[in-house]
Short mmCIF file of C-alpha atoms in Angstrom, two decimals:
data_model
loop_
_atom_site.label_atom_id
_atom_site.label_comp_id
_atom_site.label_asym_id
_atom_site.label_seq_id
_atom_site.Cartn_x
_atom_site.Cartn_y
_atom_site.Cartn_z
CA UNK Q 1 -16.78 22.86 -43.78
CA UNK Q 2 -13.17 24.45 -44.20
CA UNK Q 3 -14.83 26.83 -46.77
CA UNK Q 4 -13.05 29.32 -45.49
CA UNK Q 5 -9.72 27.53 -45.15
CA UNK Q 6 -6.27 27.45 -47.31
CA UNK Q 7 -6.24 23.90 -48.62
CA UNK Q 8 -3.65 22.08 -50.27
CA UNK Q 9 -3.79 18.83 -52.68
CA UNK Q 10 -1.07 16.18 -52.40
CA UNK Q 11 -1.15 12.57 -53.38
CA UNK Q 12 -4.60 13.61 -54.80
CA UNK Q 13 -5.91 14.00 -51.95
CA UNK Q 14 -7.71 17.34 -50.10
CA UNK Q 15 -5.85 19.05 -46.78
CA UNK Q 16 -6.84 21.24 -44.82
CA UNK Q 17 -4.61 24.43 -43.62
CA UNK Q 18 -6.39 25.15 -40.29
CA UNK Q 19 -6.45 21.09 -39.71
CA UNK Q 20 -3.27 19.99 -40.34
CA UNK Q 21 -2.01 23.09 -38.29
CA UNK Q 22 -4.05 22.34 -35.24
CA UNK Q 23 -3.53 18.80 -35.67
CA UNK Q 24 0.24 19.28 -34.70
CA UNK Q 25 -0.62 22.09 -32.58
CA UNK Q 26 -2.66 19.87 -30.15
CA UNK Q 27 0.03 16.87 -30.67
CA UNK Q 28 3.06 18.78 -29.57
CA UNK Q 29 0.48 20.33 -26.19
CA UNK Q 30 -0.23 16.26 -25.42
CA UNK Q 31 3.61 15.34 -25.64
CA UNK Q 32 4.84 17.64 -24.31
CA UNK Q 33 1.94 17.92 -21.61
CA UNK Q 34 2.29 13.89 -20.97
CA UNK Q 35 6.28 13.97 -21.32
CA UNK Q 36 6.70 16.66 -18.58
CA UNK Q 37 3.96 15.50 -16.45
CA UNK Q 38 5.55 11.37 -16.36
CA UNK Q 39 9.47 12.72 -15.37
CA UNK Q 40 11.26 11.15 -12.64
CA UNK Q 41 8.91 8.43 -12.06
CA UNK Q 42 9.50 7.62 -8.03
CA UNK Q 43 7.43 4.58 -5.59
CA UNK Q 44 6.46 8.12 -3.89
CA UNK Q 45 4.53 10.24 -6.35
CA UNK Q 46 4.82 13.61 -6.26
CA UNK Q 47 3.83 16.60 -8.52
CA UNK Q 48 3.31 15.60 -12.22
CA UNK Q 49 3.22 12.06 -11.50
CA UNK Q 50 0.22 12.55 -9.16
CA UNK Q 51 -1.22 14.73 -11.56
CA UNK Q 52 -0.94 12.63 -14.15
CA UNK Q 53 -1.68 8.84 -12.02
CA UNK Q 54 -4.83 10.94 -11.58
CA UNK Q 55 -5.77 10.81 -14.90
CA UNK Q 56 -4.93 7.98 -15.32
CA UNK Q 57 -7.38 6.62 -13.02
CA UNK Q 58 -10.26 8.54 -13.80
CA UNK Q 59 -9.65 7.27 -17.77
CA UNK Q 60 -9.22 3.55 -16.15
CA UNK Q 61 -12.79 3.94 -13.84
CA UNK Q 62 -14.00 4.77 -17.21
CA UNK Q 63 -13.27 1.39 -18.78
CA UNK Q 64 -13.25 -0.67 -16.03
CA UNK Q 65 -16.69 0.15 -15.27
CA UNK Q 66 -17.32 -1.43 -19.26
CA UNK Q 67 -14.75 -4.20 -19.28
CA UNK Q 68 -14.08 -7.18 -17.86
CA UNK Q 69 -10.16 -7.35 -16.49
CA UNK Q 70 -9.07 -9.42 -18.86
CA UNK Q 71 -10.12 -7.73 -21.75
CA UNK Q 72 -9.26 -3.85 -20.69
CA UNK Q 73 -5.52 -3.76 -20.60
CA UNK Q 74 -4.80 -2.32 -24.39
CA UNK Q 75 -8.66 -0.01 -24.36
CA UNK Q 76 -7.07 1.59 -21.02
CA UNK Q 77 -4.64 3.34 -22.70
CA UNK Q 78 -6.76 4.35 -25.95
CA UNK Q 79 -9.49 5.52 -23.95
CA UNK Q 80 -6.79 7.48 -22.33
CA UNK Q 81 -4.98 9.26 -25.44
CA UNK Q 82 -8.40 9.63 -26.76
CA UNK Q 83 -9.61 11.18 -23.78
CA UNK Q 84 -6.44 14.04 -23.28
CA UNK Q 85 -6.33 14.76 -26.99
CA UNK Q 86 -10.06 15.28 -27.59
CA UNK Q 87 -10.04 17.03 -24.57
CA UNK Q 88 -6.93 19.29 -25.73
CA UNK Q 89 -8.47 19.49 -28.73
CA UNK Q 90 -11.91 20.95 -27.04
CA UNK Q 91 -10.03 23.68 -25.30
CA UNK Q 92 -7.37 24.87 -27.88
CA UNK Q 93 -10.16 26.89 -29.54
CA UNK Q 94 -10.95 28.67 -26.79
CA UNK Q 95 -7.48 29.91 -26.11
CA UNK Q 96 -5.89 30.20 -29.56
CA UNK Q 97 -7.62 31.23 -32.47
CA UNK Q 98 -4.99 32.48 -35.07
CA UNK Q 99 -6.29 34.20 -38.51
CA UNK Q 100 -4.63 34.96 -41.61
CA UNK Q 101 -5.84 37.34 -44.26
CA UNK Q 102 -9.60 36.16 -42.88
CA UNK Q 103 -8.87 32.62 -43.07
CA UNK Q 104 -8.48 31.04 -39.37
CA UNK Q 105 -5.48 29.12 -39.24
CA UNK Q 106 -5.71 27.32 -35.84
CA UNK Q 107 -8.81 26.53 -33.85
CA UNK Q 108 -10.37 23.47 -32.50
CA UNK Q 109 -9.87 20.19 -34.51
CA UNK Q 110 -13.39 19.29 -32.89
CA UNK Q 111 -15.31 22.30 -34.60
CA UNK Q 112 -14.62 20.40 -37.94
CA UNK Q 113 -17.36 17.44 -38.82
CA UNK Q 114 -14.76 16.05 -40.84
CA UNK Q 115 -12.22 15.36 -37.59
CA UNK Q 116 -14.94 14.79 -35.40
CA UNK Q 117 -16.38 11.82 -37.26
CA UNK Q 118 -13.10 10.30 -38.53
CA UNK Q 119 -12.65 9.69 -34.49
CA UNK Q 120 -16.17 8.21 -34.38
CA UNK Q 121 -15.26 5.74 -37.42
CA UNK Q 122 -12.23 5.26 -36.00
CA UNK Q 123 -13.69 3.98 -32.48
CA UNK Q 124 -16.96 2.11 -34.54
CA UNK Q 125 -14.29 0.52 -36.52
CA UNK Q 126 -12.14 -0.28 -33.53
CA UNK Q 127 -15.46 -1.59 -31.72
CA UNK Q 128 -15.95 -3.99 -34.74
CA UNK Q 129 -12.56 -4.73 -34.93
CA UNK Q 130 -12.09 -5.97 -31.38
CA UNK Q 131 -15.34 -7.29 -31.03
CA UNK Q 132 -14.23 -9.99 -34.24
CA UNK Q 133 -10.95 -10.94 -32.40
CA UNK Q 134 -12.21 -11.03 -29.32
CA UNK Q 135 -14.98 -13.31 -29.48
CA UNK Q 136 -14.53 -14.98 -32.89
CA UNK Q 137 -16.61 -13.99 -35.83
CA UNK Q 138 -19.60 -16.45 -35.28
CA UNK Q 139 -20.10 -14.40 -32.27
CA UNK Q 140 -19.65 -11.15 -33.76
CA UNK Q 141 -22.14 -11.88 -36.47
CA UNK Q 142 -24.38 -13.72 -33.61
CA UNK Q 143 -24.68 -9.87 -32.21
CA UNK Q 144 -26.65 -8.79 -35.00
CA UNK Q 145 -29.29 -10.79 -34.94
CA UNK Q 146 -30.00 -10.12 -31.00
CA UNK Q 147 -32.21 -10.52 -29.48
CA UNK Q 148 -33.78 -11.80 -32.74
CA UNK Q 149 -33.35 -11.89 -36.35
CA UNK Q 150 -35.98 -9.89 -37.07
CA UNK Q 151 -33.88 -6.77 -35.44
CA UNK Q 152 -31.50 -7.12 -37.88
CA UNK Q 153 -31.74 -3.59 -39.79
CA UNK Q 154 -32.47 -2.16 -37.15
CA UNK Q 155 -28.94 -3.03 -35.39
CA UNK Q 156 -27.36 -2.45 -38.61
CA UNK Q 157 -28.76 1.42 -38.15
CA UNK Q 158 -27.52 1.48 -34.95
CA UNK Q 159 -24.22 0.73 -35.49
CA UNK Q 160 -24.26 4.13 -38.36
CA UNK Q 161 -26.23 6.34 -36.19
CA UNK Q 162 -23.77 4.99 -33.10
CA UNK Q 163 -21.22 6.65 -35.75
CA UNK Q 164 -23.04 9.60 -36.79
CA UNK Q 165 -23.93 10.73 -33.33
CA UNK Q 166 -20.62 9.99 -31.65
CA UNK Q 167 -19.07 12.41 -33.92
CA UNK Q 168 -21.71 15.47 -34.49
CA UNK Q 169 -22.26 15.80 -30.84
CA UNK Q 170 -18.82 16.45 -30.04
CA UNK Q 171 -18.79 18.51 -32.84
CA UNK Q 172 -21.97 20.60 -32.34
CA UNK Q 173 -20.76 21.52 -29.06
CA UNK Q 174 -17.40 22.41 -29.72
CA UNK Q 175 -18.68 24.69 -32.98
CA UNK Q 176 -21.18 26.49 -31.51
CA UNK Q 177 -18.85 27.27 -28.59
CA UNK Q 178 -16.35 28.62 -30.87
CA UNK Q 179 -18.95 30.52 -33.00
CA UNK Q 180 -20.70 32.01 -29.69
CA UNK Q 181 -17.34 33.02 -28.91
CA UNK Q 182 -16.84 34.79 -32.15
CA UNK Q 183 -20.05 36.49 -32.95
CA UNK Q 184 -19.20 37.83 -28.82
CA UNK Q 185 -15.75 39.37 -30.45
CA UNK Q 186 -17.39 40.64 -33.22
CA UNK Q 187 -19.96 41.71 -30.59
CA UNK Q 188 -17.29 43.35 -28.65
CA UNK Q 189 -15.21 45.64 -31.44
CA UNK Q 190 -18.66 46.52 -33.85
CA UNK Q 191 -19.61 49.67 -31.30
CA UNK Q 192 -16.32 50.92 -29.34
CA UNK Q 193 -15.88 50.90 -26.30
CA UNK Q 194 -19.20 50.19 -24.40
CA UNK Q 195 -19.70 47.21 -26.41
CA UNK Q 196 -16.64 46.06 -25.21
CA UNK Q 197 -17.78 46.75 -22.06
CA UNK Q 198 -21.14 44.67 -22.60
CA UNK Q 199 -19.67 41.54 -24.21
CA UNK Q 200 -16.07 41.19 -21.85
CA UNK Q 201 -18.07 39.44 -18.73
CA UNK Q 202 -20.49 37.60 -21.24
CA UNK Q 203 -17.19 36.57 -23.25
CA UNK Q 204 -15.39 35.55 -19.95
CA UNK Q 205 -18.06 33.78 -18.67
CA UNK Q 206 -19.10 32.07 -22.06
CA UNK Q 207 -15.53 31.09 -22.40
CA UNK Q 208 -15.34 29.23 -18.95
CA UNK Q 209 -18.87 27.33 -19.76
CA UNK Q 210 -16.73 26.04 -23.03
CA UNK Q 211 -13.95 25.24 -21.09
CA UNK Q 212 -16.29 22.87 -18.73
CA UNK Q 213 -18.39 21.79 -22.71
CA UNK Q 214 -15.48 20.81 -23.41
CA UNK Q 215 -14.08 18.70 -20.65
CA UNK Q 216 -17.75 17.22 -20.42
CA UNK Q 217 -17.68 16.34 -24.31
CA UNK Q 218 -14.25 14.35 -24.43
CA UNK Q 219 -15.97 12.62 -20.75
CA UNK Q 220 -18.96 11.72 -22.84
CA UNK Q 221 -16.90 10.97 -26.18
CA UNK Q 222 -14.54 8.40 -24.16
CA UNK Q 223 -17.30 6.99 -21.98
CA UNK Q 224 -19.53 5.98 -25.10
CA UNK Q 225 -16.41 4.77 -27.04
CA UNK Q 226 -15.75 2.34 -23.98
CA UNK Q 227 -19.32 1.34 -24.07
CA UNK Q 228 -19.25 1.07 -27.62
CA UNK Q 229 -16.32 -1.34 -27.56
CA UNK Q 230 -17.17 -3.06 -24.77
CA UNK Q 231 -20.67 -4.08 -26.46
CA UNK Q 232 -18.90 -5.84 -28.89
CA UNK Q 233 -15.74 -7.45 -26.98
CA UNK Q 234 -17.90 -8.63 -23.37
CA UNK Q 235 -21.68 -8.91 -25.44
CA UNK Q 236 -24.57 -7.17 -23.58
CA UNK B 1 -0.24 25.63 -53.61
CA UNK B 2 -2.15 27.91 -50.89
CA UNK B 3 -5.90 27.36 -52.83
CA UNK B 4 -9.54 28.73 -51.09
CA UNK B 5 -11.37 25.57 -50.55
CA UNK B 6 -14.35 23.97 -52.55
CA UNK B 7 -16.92 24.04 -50.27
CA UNK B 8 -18.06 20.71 -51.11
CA UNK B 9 -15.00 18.72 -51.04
CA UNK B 10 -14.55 15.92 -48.24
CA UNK B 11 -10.71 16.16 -46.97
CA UNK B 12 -9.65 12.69 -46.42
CA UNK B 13 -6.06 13.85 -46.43
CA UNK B 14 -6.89 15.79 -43.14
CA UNK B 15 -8.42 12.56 -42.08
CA UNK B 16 -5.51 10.29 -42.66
CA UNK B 17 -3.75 12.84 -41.51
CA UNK B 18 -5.29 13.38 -38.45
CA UNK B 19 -5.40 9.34 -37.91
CA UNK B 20 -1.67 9.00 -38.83
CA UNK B 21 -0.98 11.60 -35.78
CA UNK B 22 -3.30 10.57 -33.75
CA UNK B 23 -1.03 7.17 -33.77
CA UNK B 24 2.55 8.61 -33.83
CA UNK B 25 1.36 10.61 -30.68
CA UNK B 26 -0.61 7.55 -29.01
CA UNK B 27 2.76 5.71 -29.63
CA UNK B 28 5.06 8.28 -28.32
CA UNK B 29 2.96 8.59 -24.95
CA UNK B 30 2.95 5.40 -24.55
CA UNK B 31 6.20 4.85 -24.73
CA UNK B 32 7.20 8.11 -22.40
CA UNK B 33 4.37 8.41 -19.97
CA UNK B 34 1.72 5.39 -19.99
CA UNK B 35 4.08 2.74 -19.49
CA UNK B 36 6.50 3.95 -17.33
CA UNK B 37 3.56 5.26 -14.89
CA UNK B 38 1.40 2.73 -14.95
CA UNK B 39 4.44 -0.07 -14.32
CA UNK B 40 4.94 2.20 -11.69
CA UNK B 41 1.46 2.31 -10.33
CA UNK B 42 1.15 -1.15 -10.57
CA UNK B 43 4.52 -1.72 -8.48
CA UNK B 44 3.07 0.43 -6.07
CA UNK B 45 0.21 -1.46 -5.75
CA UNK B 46 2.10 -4.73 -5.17
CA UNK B 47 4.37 -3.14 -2.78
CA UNK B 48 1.06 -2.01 -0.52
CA UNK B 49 -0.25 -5.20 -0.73
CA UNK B 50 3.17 -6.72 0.30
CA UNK B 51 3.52 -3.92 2.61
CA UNK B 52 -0.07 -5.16 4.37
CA UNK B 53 0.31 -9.16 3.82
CA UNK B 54 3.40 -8.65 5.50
CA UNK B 55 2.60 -6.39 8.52
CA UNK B 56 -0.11 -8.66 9.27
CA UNK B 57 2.29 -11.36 9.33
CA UNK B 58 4.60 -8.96 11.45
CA UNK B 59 1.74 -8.48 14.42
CA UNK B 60 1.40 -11.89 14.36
CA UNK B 61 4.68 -12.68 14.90
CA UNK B 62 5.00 -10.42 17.77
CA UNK B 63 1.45 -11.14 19.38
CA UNK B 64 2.69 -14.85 19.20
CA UNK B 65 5.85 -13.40 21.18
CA UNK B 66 4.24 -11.47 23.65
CA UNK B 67 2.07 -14.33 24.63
CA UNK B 68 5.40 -16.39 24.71
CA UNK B 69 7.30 -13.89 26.89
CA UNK B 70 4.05 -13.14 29.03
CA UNK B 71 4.28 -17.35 29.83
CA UNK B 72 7.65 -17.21 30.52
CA UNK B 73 7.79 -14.51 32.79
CA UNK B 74 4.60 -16.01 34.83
CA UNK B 75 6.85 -19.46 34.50
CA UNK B 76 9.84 -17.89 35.96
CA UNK B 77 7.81 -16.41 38.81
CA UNK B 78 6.87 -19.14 39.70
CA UNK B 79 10.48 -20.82 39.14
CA UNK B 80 11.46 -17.67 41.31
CA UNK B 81 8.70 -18.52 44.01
CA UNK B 82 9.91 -22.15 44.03
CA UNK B 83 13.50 -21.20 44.74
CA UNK B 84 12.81 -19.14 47.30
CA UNK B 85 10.14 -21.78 49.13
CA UNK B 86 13.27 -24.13 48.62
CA UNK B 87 15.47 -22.33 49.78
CA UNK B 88 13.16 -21.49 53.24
CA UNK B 89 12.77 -25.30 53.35
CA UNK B 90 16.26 -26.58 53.14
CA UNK B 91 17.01 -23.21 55.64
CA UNK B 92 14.44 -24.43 57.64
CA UNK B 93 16.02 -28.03 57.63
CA UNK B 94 19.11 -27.28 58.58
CA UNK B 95 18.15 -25.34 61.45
CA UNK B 96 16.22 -28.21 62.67
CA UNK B 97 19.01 -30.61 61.65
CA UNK B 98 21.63 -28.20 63.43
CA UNK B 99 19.84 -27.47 66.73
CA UNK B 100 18.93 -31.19 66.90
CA UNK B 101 22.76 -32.06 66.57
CA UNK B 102 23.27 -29.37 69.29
CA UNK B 103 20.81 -30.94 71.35
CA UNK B 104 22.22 -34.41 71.22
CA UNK B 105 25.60 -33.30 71.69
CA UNK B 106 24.92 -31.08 74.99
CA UNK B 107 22.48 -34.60 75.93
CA UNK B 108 25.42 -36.47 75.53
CA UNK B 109 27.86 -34.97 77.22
CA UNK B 110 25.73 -34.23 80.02
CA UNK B 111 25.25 -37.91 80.33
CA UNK B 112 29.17 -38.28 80.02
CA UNK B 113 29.75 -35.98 82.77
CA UNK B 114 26.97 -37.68 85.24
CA UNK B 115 28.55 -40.71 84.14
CA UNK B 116 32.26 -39.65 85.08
CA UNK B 117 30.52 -37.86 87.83
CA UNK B 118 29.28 -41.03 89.28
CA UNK B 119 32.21 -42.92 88.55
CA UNK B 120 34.48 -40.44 90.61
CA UNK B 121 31.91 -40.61 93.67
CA UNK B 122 32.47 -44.79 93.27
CA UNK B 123 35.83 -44.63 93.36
CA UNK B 124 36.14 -41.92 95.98
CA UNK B 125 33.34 -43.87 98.24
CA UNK B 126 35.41 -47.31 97.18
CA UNK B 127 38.65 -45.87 98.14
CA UNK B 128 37.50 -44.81 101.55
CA UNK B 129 35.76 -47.89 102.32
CA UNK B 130 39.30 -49.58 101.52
CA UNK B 131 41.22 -46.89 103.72
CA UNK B 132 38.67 -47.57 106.38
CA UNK B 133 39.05 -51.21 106.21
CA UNK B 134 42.67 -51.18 106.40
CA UNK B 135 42.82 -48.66 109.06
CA UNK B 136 40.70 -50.46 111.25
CA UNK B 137 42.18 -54.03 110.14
CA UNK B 138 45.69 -51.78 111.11
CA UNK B 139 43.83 -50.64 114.14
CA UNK B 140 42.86 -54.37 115.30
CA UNK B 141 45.88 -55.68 114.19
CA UNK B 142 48.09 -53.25 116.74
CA UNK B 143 45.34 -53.78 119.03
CA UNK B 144 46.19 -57.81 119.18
CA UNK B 145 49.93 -57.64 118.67
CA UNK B 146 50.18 -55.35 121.80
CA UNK B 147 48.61 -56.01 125.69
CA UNK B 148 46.82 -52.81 126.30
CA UNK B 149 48.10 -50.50 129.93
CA UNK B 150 48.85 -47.41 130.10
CA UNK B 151 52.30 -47.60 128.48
CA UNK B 152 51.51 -49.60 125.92
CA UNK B 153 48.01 -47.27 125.38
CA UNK B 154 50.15 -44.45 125.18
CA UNK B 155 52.81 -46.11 122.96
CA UNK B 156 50.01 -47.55 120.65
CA UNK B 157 48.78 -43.74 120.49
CA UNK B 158 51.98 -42.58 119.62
CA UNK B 159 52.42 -44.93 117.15
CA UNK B 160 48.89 -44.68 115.67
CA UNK B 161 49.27 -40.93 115.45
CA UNK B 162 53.03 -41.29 114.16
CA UNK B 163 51.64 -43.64 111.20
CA UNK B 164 48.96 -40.79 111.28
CA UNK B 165 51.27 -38.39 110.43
CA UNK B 166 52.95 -41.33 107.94
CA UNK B 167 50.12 -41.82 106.18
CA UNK B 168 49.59 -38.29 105.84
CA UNK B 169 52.84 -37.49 104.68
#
């Protein structure tokens, strides 16, 4: 994980080159993606504002599928964020992959374990979070022994392997796309030019698979995080 | 500062980095795009369901109209239908009322001129039977006052046909 990365320490704590880089890489797309999409808001959409009323709704079908409408107003607009950055994130691999002396210095956030599960925590922790202000903590606690107290450990593994899994899948995907898509380049310059000639359609066609891994692993990201939350803030 | 990385070293600055940014951005979207959109969106939604509630309302109102002109048009047919009929009758009236007037007038003067007629015949008939009385009584009278030869026959002609010609004149 980041073996091959510059890191830097400050405040005693470990960074990450390639991370912190693609961190504000992907932060600067989604502003400036959002910020040029939501100009000249009019009654009559047209352009951006369609473009980007349409994502809102397909984020908002996500949670209001989970939610009740009382309870969905703030998780509409983090399953939202959540939903263009991972999904930024997903693609940025695929179409910039800078290197530096054989160190990569931008690629996907989501190839990294490390990113990938701080989101998961972040959502399990959210999901606990809301779940305690949202229906009191005698009812939070309540959940854990459902349907009986005998199931006790086992919701208590749920709730880490909800974590663990959340996180690896997105990253498994996202990594071996990226590393399919490398060993292909290596692939394409290790013979000249008929190995170029071999691995160009694969590459293309690999690449546009990732593109649509990608899209489907921020869906599937967002859609459990709703669930997740929604467990804990409207019960079972 | 540029070191290779440990292999086995966790990098929770990347993840409190990554959280940190993850917030600044969530914040800054909100603030340009998410709220401004969906306030927007939600207006719109209002304004449809105004927009509906409203144009319901709207063929309502002018159903309700219709139906109120369609009455008053049949009414005023009618009203129309009721003048004219009126207006026949009272024609119709006055005809009657006009040629009965007629009637009675030409009646009545017909009787006034039978009337007149018949008075003029009295009188004539009246006057005669006076001029025939006094002619005769005038007749009688020269008869008596005078002993009839042929003298006196011839004077009382004369005389008879001179007051003749007297009375005539």
């Amino acid at each position: 994980m980041g073996g091959d990365a510059y890191t830097f320490k400050l405040f005693g704590l470990n960074f990450n080159w390639t991370n912190v880089i693609s961190c504000i890489v992907v932060c600067v797309v989604v502003f400036f993606l959002m910020f040029a999409l939501s100009r000249h808001v009019t009654m009559k959409p047209k352009g951006g504002q369609n473009a980007l009323e349409w994502l809102i709704d397909f984020t908002n079908s996500i949670v209001r599928g989970q939610f009740t409408a009382d309870t969905a107003g703030f998780f509409e607009f983090f399953i939202f964020i959540l939903f263009v950055f991972l999904f930024v994130s997903n693609q940025l691999g695929l179409f910039v992959q800078i290197g530096w002396g054989g160190h990569e210095l931008v690629r996907s956030p989501t190839a990294d374990p490390v990113i990938t599960l701080t989101f998961s925590m972040s959502a399990i922790l959210l999901s606990h979070f809301a779940g305690m202000t949202h229906r009191g903590l005698k009812e939070y606690f309540k959940g854990y022994v459902q349907p009986n107290a005998i199931m006790m450990p086992i919701n208590f593994i749920e709730e880490f392997s909800n974590f663990l899994t959340l996180g690896l899948r997105i990253f498994g995907n996202i990594y071996s796309g990226e590393l399919l898509l490398k060993l292909l380049g290596q692939l394409a310059f290790s013979h000249g030019v008929p190995t170029i000639l071999v691995s160009l359609p694969i590459e293309m066609v690999w690449q546009g698979f990732s593109v649509f891994i990608g899209a489907i692993q921020a869906y599937v990201f967002v859609t459990l995080t709703s669930v997740y939350i929604s467990r804990k803030v409207v019960g079972e | 500062m540029f070191v290779l990385a440990e292999s086995n070293q966790l990098y929770v600055g990347d993840m409190l980095f990554y959280l940190i940014s993850f917030i600044i951005l969530a914040a800054l979207v909100w603030h340009f795009a998410w709220k401004p959109v969906t306030q927007m969106m939600e207006k719109r939604a209002k304004r449809v369901a105004n927009d509906i509630d409203s144009a319901q309302k709207n063929r309502k109102e002018a159903a309700a109209l219709a139906a109120q002109r369609q009455a008053e048009l049949k009414g005023s047919k009618h009203e129309a239908a009721q003048i004219v009929s009126d207006a026949k009758k009272s024609g119709e009236n006055q005809r009657t009322k006009i040629v009965e007037a007629a009637q009675n007038d030409a009646a009545s003067i017909k009787a006034q001129a039978a009337i007149d007629a018949e008075q003029a015949r009295q009188d004539a008939l009246l006057s005669a039977k006076d001029d025939v009385a006094n002619l005769s009584v005038e007749i009688a009278s020269k008869l008596i006052q005078k002993q009839l030869n042929a003298d006196d026959q011839q004077a009382l002609i004369d005389s008879y046909i001179e007051g003749l010609v007297k009375h005539e004149a």
